[in-house]
Coordinates of C-alpha atoms in Angstrom, one line a residue:
M12 CA -1.6 19.6 25.6
K13 CA -3.7 18.2 22.8
I14 CA -2.8 16.8 19.4
G15 CA -5.0 16.1 16.4
F16 CA -3.5 13.5 14.1
I17 CA -5.3 14.1 10.9
H18 CA -5.2 12.1 7.6
P19 CA -6.5 14.4 4.9
R20 CA -9.1 13.2 2.2
G21 CA -7.7 12.4 -1.0
S22 CA -9.1 11.7 -4.5
F23 CA -8.8 7.9 -4.0
V24 CA -10.9 7.1 -6.8
A25 CA -10.0 9.3 -9.8
R26 CA -10.9 12.1 -12.0
N27 CA -10.7 10.4 -15.2
P28 CA -14.2 10.4 -16.2
H29 CA -14.2 7.0 -17.9
M30 CA -13.1 5.2 -14.4
L31 CA -15.5 7.4 -12.4
A32 CA -18.2 6.1 -14.6
F33 CA -17.0 2.6 -14.1
M34 CA -16.6 3.1 -10.4
E35 CA -20.0 4.1 -9.7
G36 CA -21.2 0.7 -9.9
Y37 CA -18.3 -1.0 -8.7
Q38 CA -17.3 0.7 -5.2
D39 CA -16.7 -2.5 -3.5
I40 CA -13.7 -3.2 -5.5
F41 CA -12.0 -0.1 -4.2
R42 CA -13.5 0.4 -0.7
P43 CA -11.3 -2.4 0.8
W44 CA -8.2 -0.2 0.2
M45 CA -9.7 2.4 2.9
I46 CA -7.3 1.7 5.9
P47 CA -6.2 3.7 8.8
S48 CA -2.8 5.8 8.4
L49 CA -0.5 3.4 10.2
G50 CA 2.1 6.3 10.0
L51 CA 0.0 8.7 12.2
L52 CA -1.1 5.8 14.6
T53 CA 2.6 5.0 15.0
V54 CA 3.7 8.5 15.7
A55 CA 0.7 8.7 18.3
G56 CA 2.5 5.7 20.0
M57 CA 5.7 7.8 20.4
T58 CA 3.6 10.6 22.1
P59 CA 3.8 10.7 26.1
D60 CA 0.6 9.5 27.8
D61 CA 0.0 12.7 29.4
V62 CA -0.8 14.2 26.0
G63 CA -4.4 14.3 24.9
M64 CA -4.7 12.8 21.3
E65 CA -7.5 12.4 18.7
Y66 CA -7.2 10.6 15.5
V67 CA -9.3 12.0 12.6
D68 CA -9.6 10.6 9.0
E69 CA -11.5 13.2 6.7
N70 CA -12.2 10.0 4.3
V71 CA -14.2 8.8 7.0
G72 CA -15.6 11.9 8.7
P73 CA -15.3 15.6 8.6
V74 CA -12.4 17.4 10.6
D75 CA -13.8 20.0 13.2
L76 CA -11.6 23.0 12.5
D77 CA -12.5 24.6 16.0
T78 CA -11.2 21.7 18.1
D79 CA -8.8 23.2 20.8
Y80 CA -5.7 21.3 19.6
D81 CA -2.1 22.7 20.4
I82 CA -0.7 20.7 17.5
V83 CA -2.2 19.2 14.4
A84 CA -0.1 16.4 12.8
L85 CA -0.7 15.8 9.2
S86 CA 0.4 12.8 7.1
G87 CA -0.4 11.4 3.5
M88 CA 0.5 10.6 0.1
T89 CA 1.2 13.0 -2.7
Q90 CA -2.4 13.2 -3.9
Q91 CA -3.4 14.3 -0.3
A92 CA -0.8 17.0 -0.1
P93 CA -2.8 19.7 -1.5
R94 CA -5.7 19.2 1.2
A95 CA -3.1 18.9 3.9
Y96 CA -1.8 22.3 3.1
E97 CA -5.4 23.6 3.1
L98 CA -5.9 22.2 6.6
S99 CA -2.6 23.5 7.8
L100 CA -3.7 27.1 6.8
E101 CA -6.8 26.7 8.6
F102 CA -5.5 25.6 11.9
Q103 CA -2.4 27.9 11.6
Q104 CA -5.1 30.9 11.5
R105 CA -6.4 29.6 14.5
G106 CA -3.2 29.6 16.3
V107 CA -2.5 25.9 16.1
H108 CA 1.1 24.6 15.3
T109 CA 1.1 22.3 12.2
V110 CA 3.4 19.5 11.8
M111 CA 3.5 17.4 8.5
G112 CA 5.5 14.1 7.8
G113 CA 5.1 11.2 5.8
P114 CA 5.9 10.1 2.1
H115 CA 5.2 13.5 0.3
A116 CA 6.7 15.5 3.2
T117 CA 9.8 13.3 3.1
V118 CA 10.6 13.7 -0.6
L119 CA 9.5 17.4 -0.9
P120 CA 10.4 18.9 2.3
E121 CA 11.2 22.4 1.0
E122 CA 7.7 22.5 -0.7
T123 CA 6.0 21.3 2.4
A124 CA 7.7 23.8 4.8
Q125 CA 6.0 26.6 2.9
H126 CA 2.9 25.4 4.2
V127 CA 3.3 24.0 7.7
D128 CA 5.0 25.0 10.8
T129 CA 7.3 21.9 11.1
V130 CA 8.4 19.1 8.8
I131 CA 9.4 15.8 9.9
V132 CA 11.4 14.3 7.0
G133 CA 11.7 10.5 6.9
E134 CA 10.9 8.0 9.8
S135 CA 9.6 9.7 12.6
E136 CA 11.2 7.8 15.4
G137 CA 13.5 10.1 17.3
A138 CA 12.6 13.2 15.3
W139 CA 9.0 13.3 16.8
E140 CA 10.1 13.0 20.3
K141 CA 12.6 15.7 19.8
F142 CA 9.9 17.9 18.2
L143 CA 7.7 17.7 21.4
S144 CA 10.5 18.4 23.6
D145 CA 11.3 21.7 21.8
F146 CA 7.6 22.4 21.5
R147 CA 7.3 22.2 25.3
Q148 CA 10.2 24.7 25.7
G149 CA 8.6 27.1 23.2
A150 CA 11.2 26.7 20.6
P151 CA 10.2 24.0 17.8
R152 CA 12.3 24.2 14.7
G153 CA 11.1 24.0 11.0
I154 CA 12.6 20.7 10.2
Y155 CA 13.5 17.7 11.9
A156 CA 15.1 14.6 10.1
N157 CA 17.1 11.4 11.1
V158 CA 20.5 11.2 9.6
D159 CA 21.4 9.3 6.5
L160 CA 17.8 8.7 5.4
M161 CA 16.2 7.8 8.6
R162 CA 17.9 4.3 9.2
V163 CA 15.9 3.8 12.3
P164 CA 16.3 0.3 14.1
L165 CA 12.6 -1.0 13.8
Q166 CA 13.0 -2.3 17.5
D167 CA 12.8 1.1 18.7
S168 CA 9.2 1.5 16.9
P169 CA 6.5 1.7 19.2
R170 CA 3.0 0.0 19.2
P171 CA 0.7 1.9 17.0
R172 CA -2.2 3.4 19.0
Y173 CA -5.1 1.3 17.4
D174 CA -7.0 2.3 20.4
L175 CA -7.5 5.6 19.0
L176 CA -9.9 4.0 16.4
G177 CA -13.5 4.1 17.7
D178 CA -16.2 2.0 16.2
D179 CA -17.3 4.8 14.0
F180 CA -14.0 4.1 11.8
F181 CA -15.3 0.7 11.0
S182 CA -18.9 1.6 10.3
R183 CA -20.7 -0.1 7.3
G184 CA -20.3 1.7 4.0
T185 CA -18.1 4.5 5.0
G186 CA -15.6 2.9 7.4
Y187 CA -12.3 0.9 7.2
K188 CA -12.2 -2.4 5.4
M189 CA -8.9 -3.5 6.5
I190 CA -6.4 -2.5 9.4
S191 CA -2.5 -2.6 8.7
V192 CA 0.4 -3.9 10.5
Q193 CA 4.0 -3.4 9.4
T194 CA 6.8 -5.8 9.9
T195 CA 9.6 -4.3 7.9
R196 CA 10.7 -1.3 6.1
G197 CA 12.8 -0.7 3.0
C198 CA 12.9 -2.4 -0.2
P199 CA 16.2 -3.6 -2.1
R200 CA 14.3 -3.6 -5.7
K201 CA 14.8 -0.4 -7.5
C202 CA 11.6 -0.1 -9.6
D203 CA 11.9 3.3 -11.2
F204 CA 8.2 4.5 -10.5
C205 CA 8.3 3.6 -6.7
S206 CA 9.5 6.0 -4.0
V207 CA 10.0 3.6 -1.2
P208 CA 13.8 3.9 -1.6
Q209 CA 13.9 7.4 -1.2
I210 CA 11.4 7.2 1.9
S211 CA 12.4 4.1 3.8
G212 CA 15.7 3.3 2.1
S213 CA 16.8 0.1 0.3
D214 CA 18.2 -1.6 3.4
F215 CA 15.6 -4.2 4.5
R216 CA 15.1 -4.0 8.1
T217 CA 12.7 -6.1 10.3
K218 CA 11.0 -5.7 13.6
N219 CA 11.4 -8.3 16.2
V220 CA 8.8 -11.1 15.7
S221 CA 7.5 -10.3 19.3
Q222 CA 6.9 -6.7 18.3
V223 CA 4.9 -7.9 15.2
I224 CA 3.0 -10.4 17.3
R225 CA 2.2 -7.5 19.7
D226 CA 1.2 -5.3 16.9
V227 CA -1.2 -8.1 15.6
E228 CA -2.9 -8.5 18.8
A229 CA -3.6 -4.9 19.1
A230 CA -5.0 -4.2 15.8
T231 CA -7.1 -7.4 16.0
E232 CA -8.4 -6.2 19.4
A233 CA -9.2 -2.9 18.0
A234 CA -11.0 -4.2 14.8
P235 CA -11.9 -7.9 15.3
D236 CA -14.3 -8.0 12.4
V237 CA -12.1 -6.6 9.6
S238 CA -9.2 -8.2 7.6
L239 CA -5.6 -7.5 8.3
L240 CA -3.1 -6.1 5.8
F241 CA 0.5 -6.5 6.3
S242 CA 1.5 -3.1 4.7
D243 CA 5.1 -4.0 3.9
D244 CA 5.8 -3.2 0.1
N245 CA 7.8 -6.7 -0.1
M246 CA 7.1 -8.6 2.9
F247 CA 9.0 -12.0 2.4
I248 CA 12.4 -10.9 1.2
N249 CA 14.1 -12.0 4.3
R250 CA 13.4 -15.8 4.3
R251 CA 14.7 -16.5 7.7
F252 CA 12.7 -13.8 9.4
S253 CA 9.7 -15.0 7.6
R254 CA 9.6 -18.3 8.5
V255 CA 10.0 -17.5 12.2
L256 CA 7.2 -15.1 12.0
M257 CA 4.8 -17.3 10.0
A258 CA 5.4 -20.0 12.7
Q259 CA 4.2 -17.5 15.4
L260 CA 1.3 -16.4 13.3
K261 CA -0.1 -19.7 12.4
P262 CA -1.5 -20.5 15.9
M263 CA -3.2 -17.0 16.0
G264 CA -5.9 -18.0 13.5
I265 CA -5.8 -14.7 11.7
R266 CA -6.7 -14.0 8.1
Y267 CA -4.5 -11.6 6.1
M268 CA -3.3 -10.1 3.0
A269 CA 0.4 -9.3 2.2
Q270 CA 2.5 -8.1 -0.5
S271 CA 5.4 -9.5 -2.4
D272 CA 7.3 -9.8 -5.7
I273 CA 7.0 -13.1 -7.9
G274 CA 10.2 -14.6 -6.1
I275 CA 8.2 -16.2 -3.4
A276 CA 6.5 -18.8 -6.1
Y277 CA 9.8 -20.6 -6.4
D278 CA 10.0 -21.5 -2.7
R279 CA 7.3 -24.1 -2.1
R280 CA 8.0 -24.6 1.6
L281 CA 7.7 -20.8 2.2
L282 CA 4.5 -20.6 0.2
R283 CA 3.0 -23.4 2.4
E284 CA 4.0 -21.7 5.6
I285 CA 2.6 -18.4 4.4
R286 CA -0.7 -20.0 3.7
E287 CA -0.8 -21.9 7.0
S288 CA -0.2 -18.7 8.8
G289 CA -3.4 -17.1 7.5
C290 CA -2.7 -15.5 4.2
V291 CA -5.5 -15.5 2.0
M292 CA -4.2 -13.2 -0.5
C293 CA -0.8 -11.7 -1.9
L294 CA -0.6 -8.7 -4.1
V295 CA 2.3 -9.4 -6.4
G296 CA 3.8 -6.7 -8.3
L297 CA 4.0 -8.0 -11.9
E298 CA 4.2 -4.2 -13.3
S299 CA 4.0 -5.2 -17.2
L300 CA 4.0 -8.2 -19.5
S301 CA 6.6 -6.1 -21.8
L302 CA 10.2 -7.2 -21.3
N303 CA 11.4 -3.7 -22.6
T304 CA 9.2 -2.0 -20.1
L305 CA 10.4 -4.1 -17.4
K306 CA 14.1 -3.5 -18.3
T307 CA 13.4 0.1 -17.6
I308 CA 11.5 -0.4 -14.4
D309 CA 13.6 -3.1 -12.6
A310 CA 16.4 -5.8 -13.8
F311 CA 15.0 -8.3 -11.1
K312 CA 11.3 -8.2 -12.6
A313 CA 12.8 -8.4 -16.1
R314 CA 14.7 -11.5 -15.4
R315 CA 11.6 -12.9 -14.0
R316 CA 9.3 -12.1 -16.7
G317 CA 9.4 -15.5 -18.6
G318 CA 8.2 -17.3 -15.4
Y319 CA 5.2 -14.8 -14.4
E320 CA 2.4 -17.3 -15.7
E321 CA 3.8 -20.4 -13.8
G322 CA 4.9 -18.3 -10.8
V323 CA 1.0 -16.9 -10.4
R324 CA 0.0 -20.6 -10.7
R325 CA 2.5 -22.0 -8.1
I326 CA 1.2 -19.3 -5.5
Q327 CA -2.6 -20.0 -6.2
E328 CA -2.1 -23.8 -6.2
E329 CA -0.8 -23.4 -2.5
G330 CA -4.2 -21.9 -1.6
I331 CA -3.1 -18.1 -1.7
A332 CA -5.0 -15.9 -3.9
V333 CA -3.1 -13.6 -6.1
L334 CA -3.7 -10.0 -6.8
A335 CA -1.7 -9.4 -9.9
A336 CA -0.7 -5.8 -9.9
F337 CA -0.2 -4.2 -13.5
I338 CA 0.9 -0.6 -14.6
V339 CA -0.2 0.7 -18.0
G340 CA 0.9 3.9 -19.7
F341 CA 4.5 3.2 -20.1
D342 CA 5.9 4.4 -23.5
D343 CA 6.2 0.7 -24.8
D344 CA 2.4 0.2 -24.2
T345 CA -0.2 0.6 -26.8
K346 CA -4.0 -0.3 -27.0
E347 CA -3.0 -3.7 -27.3
T348 CA -1.5 -3.9 -23.9
F349 CA -4.9 -4.0 -22.5
D350 CA -5.8 -7.1 -24.4
R351 CA -2.5 -8.9 -23.3
I352 CA -3.3 -8.0 -19.7
A353 CA -6.9 -9.3 -20.1
D354 CA -5.7 -12.4 -21.6
F355 CA -3.0 -13.2 -18.7
V356 CA -5.6 -12.5 -16.1
W357 CA -8.0 -14.9 -17.8
R358 CA -5.4 -17.6 -18.3
T359 CA -4.2 -17.3 -14.7
R360 CA -7.4 -16.7 -12.9
A361 CA -5.7 -14.1 -10.9
F362 CA -7.5 -11.1 -9.2
P363 CA -6.5 -8.1 -11.1
Q364 CA -5.3 -4.5 -10.3
V365 CA -4.4 -2.2 -13.0
T366 CA -3.2 1.4 -12.7
I367 CA -1.7 4.2 -14.7
A368 CA 1.9 4.9 -14.5
T369 CA 2.2 7.7 -12.0
P370 CA 5.5 10.0 -11.9
L371 CA 5.8 10.5 -8.2
P372 CA 8.3 13.1 -6.8
K373 CA 11.8 11.9 -6.6
T374 CA 11.3 8.8 -8.8
G375 CA 13.3 7.8 -11.7
L376 CA 10.2 7.8 -13.8
R377 CA 9.4 11.6 -12.9
D378 CA 13.1 12.6 -13.3
R379 CA 13.2 10.9 -16.8
L380 CA 10.0 12.5 -18.1
R381 CA 10.9 15.9 -16.6
A382 CA 14.2 15.8 -18.5
E383 CA 12.0 14.9 -21.7
G384 CA 9.9 18.0 -21.1
R385 CA 6.8 15.7 -20.8
L386 CA 5.3 16.8 -17.4
P387 CA 3.1 19.7 -16.4
D388 CA 4.8 22.9 -15.4
A389 CA 2.7 23.2 -12.3
P390 CA 2.3 20.8 -9.3
Y391 CA 0.1 17.7 -10.4
W392 CA -0.2 16.2 -7.1
E393 CA -4.0 15.8 -7.0
Q394 CA -3.8 14.0 -10.1
C395 CA -1.5 11.1 -8.4
T396 CA -4.7 9.1 -8.0
Y397 CA -3.1 6.0 -10.3
Y398 CA -6.0 6.3 -12.5
D399 CA -5.3 9.6 -14.3
A400 CA -2.8 10.2 -17.1
I401 CA -0.4 12.8 -16.0
F402 CA 1.9 12.5 -19.0
E403 CA 1.0 11.3 -22.6
S404 CA 2.7 7.8 -23.5
R405 CA 4.4 7.5 -26.7
G406 CA 2.0 4.6 -27.6
M407 CA -1.2 6.1 -26.7
S408 CA -3.0 9.4 -26.2
V409 CA -4.3 10.5 -22.7
D410 CA -7.9 9.8 -23.7
E411 CA -6.8 6.2 -25.2
L412 CA -5.1 5.5 -22.1
E413 CA -7.7 6.7 -19.5
R414 CA -10.7 5.3 -21.6
G415 CA -8.6 1.8 -22.0
I416 CA -8.0 1.2 -18.6
A417 CA -11.9 1.9 -17.7
E418 CA -12.7 -0.6 -20.6
L419 CA -10.2 -3.2 -19.3
H420 CA -11.8 -2.8 -15.8
K421 CA -15.3 -3.8 -17.3
R422 CA -13.7 -6.8 -18.7
L423 CA -11.9 -8.0 -15.8
F424 CA -14.7 -7.3 -13.4
S425 CA -17.6 -8.8 -15.5
E426 CA -20.0 -11.2 -13.9
E427 CA -18.3 -13.9 -16.0
A428 CA -14.8 -13.1 -14.9
I429 CA -15.6 -12.8 -11.4
R430 CA -17.5 -16.2 -11.3
M431 CA -14.4 -17.8 -13.1
R432 CA -12.3 -16.4 -10.4
R433 CA -14.2 -17.7 -7.6
A434 CA -14.8 -21.1 -8.9
Y435 CA -11.1 -21.7 -9.4
A436 CA -10.3 -20.4 -6.0
K437 CA -13.1 -22.7 -4.5
D438 CA -11.5 -25.7 -6.4
V439 CA -8.2 -25.1 -5.2
R440 CA -9.4 -24.8 -1.7
R441 CA -11.3 -28.1 -2.1
R442 CA -8.3 -29.8 -3.5
L443 CA -6.1 -28.6 -0.6
R444 CA -8.8 -29.9 2.1
K445 CA -8.8 -33.2 0.2
Q446 CA -5.0 -33.4 0.4
K447 CA -4.7 -32.5 4.0
A448 CA -7.3 -35.5 4.7
D449 CA -5.4 -37.9 2.7
M450 CA -2.3 -37.0 4.6
N451 CA -4.1 -37.4 7.9
T452 CA -5.4 -40.8 7.0
F453 CA -2.0 -41.7 5.8
A454 CA -0.2 -40.7 9.3
T455 CA -3.0 -42.6 11.0
A456 CA -2.4 -45.8 9.0
I457 CA 1.4 -45.7 9.9
E458 CA 1.2 -45.1 13.7

């Protein structure tokens, strides 16, 4: 038996003509987000060793439709779904059994089932193995799902098959710039634009620390020259687990990026441990500077709004760069929103990420907009790039929003802005080195 694990290409940049024009000269800003499909590599890890396997990513290289696969396993985000359906049809016409899982298949299994032979709903541990057993017996079902929104114990999750990634996947220019590792699943926050609770639940589950270390070792062995990304949506919620993990990561000498909410800013000890473990940058979901908007997104973030600026500085002063993530296009946003974000980024010297509000399937945002009759009648999945306006905000037209986000990027990534952020980061590192040297001198003096 031979299985092709295929990651379909997607519109990772945008259709928005203003952003496209900006991106032509700033590909380096967006290329680092090219990473392997951790979901597919994890499913490959659940597959018996007697099965032949290949991993293919259309964003890196073409798919050979005439490969003699018995099964093609597809996975991707919503914007990749239309291409996944096209690939499925091509392989079905060649007699190949097609399977699809991942975020889009989980939230819209009925739609997905119209295009593939089998749908894996939710987390694949257990469901995938059952499918393979049924397939070998000639009786695969149409849908496999874990009970109760897939509350899989992460201790049952296998090591991802990073070894399926050859050198070509990391080639200069077109290859991956980061490789991802997962330590947790689920998120207790209830941001109304986010589908994580629908996909992985709101229960925060962790792997064993030994599992994470094993995965880090495998990832760095497969790609020793690229950065590590912990792909958890909110990595440090469980403080006890985080502290144990940071202590184990520290002697490994890795450099990595993580994602968190602003809450970590108020635990100085944890911040120090995160930095000492190798974290060089943390994406922090701020979402909006408007209190009214935050109240509709998530109550936790609304309560933290007054401390955003101080929180960003606290994280930075510990030597961890902040990638401040904002979303524009909510109903309270106007053209002045772009100026407020630019001023915030300039004052804090944070690295910015600004995207457009995107009504993903099974999110509160989409449900609300559908009830108001403000979404297209036809599926708009290819527009879910986070840089395309799918609905019209009450405060801006579609053109004003798409043009405004492009102009904001020009301001935030001007040569002056980049120099300012780099100079600040360099100064922080210098002060931390001096502080460490002073502490070592003091320790020596009192011995």
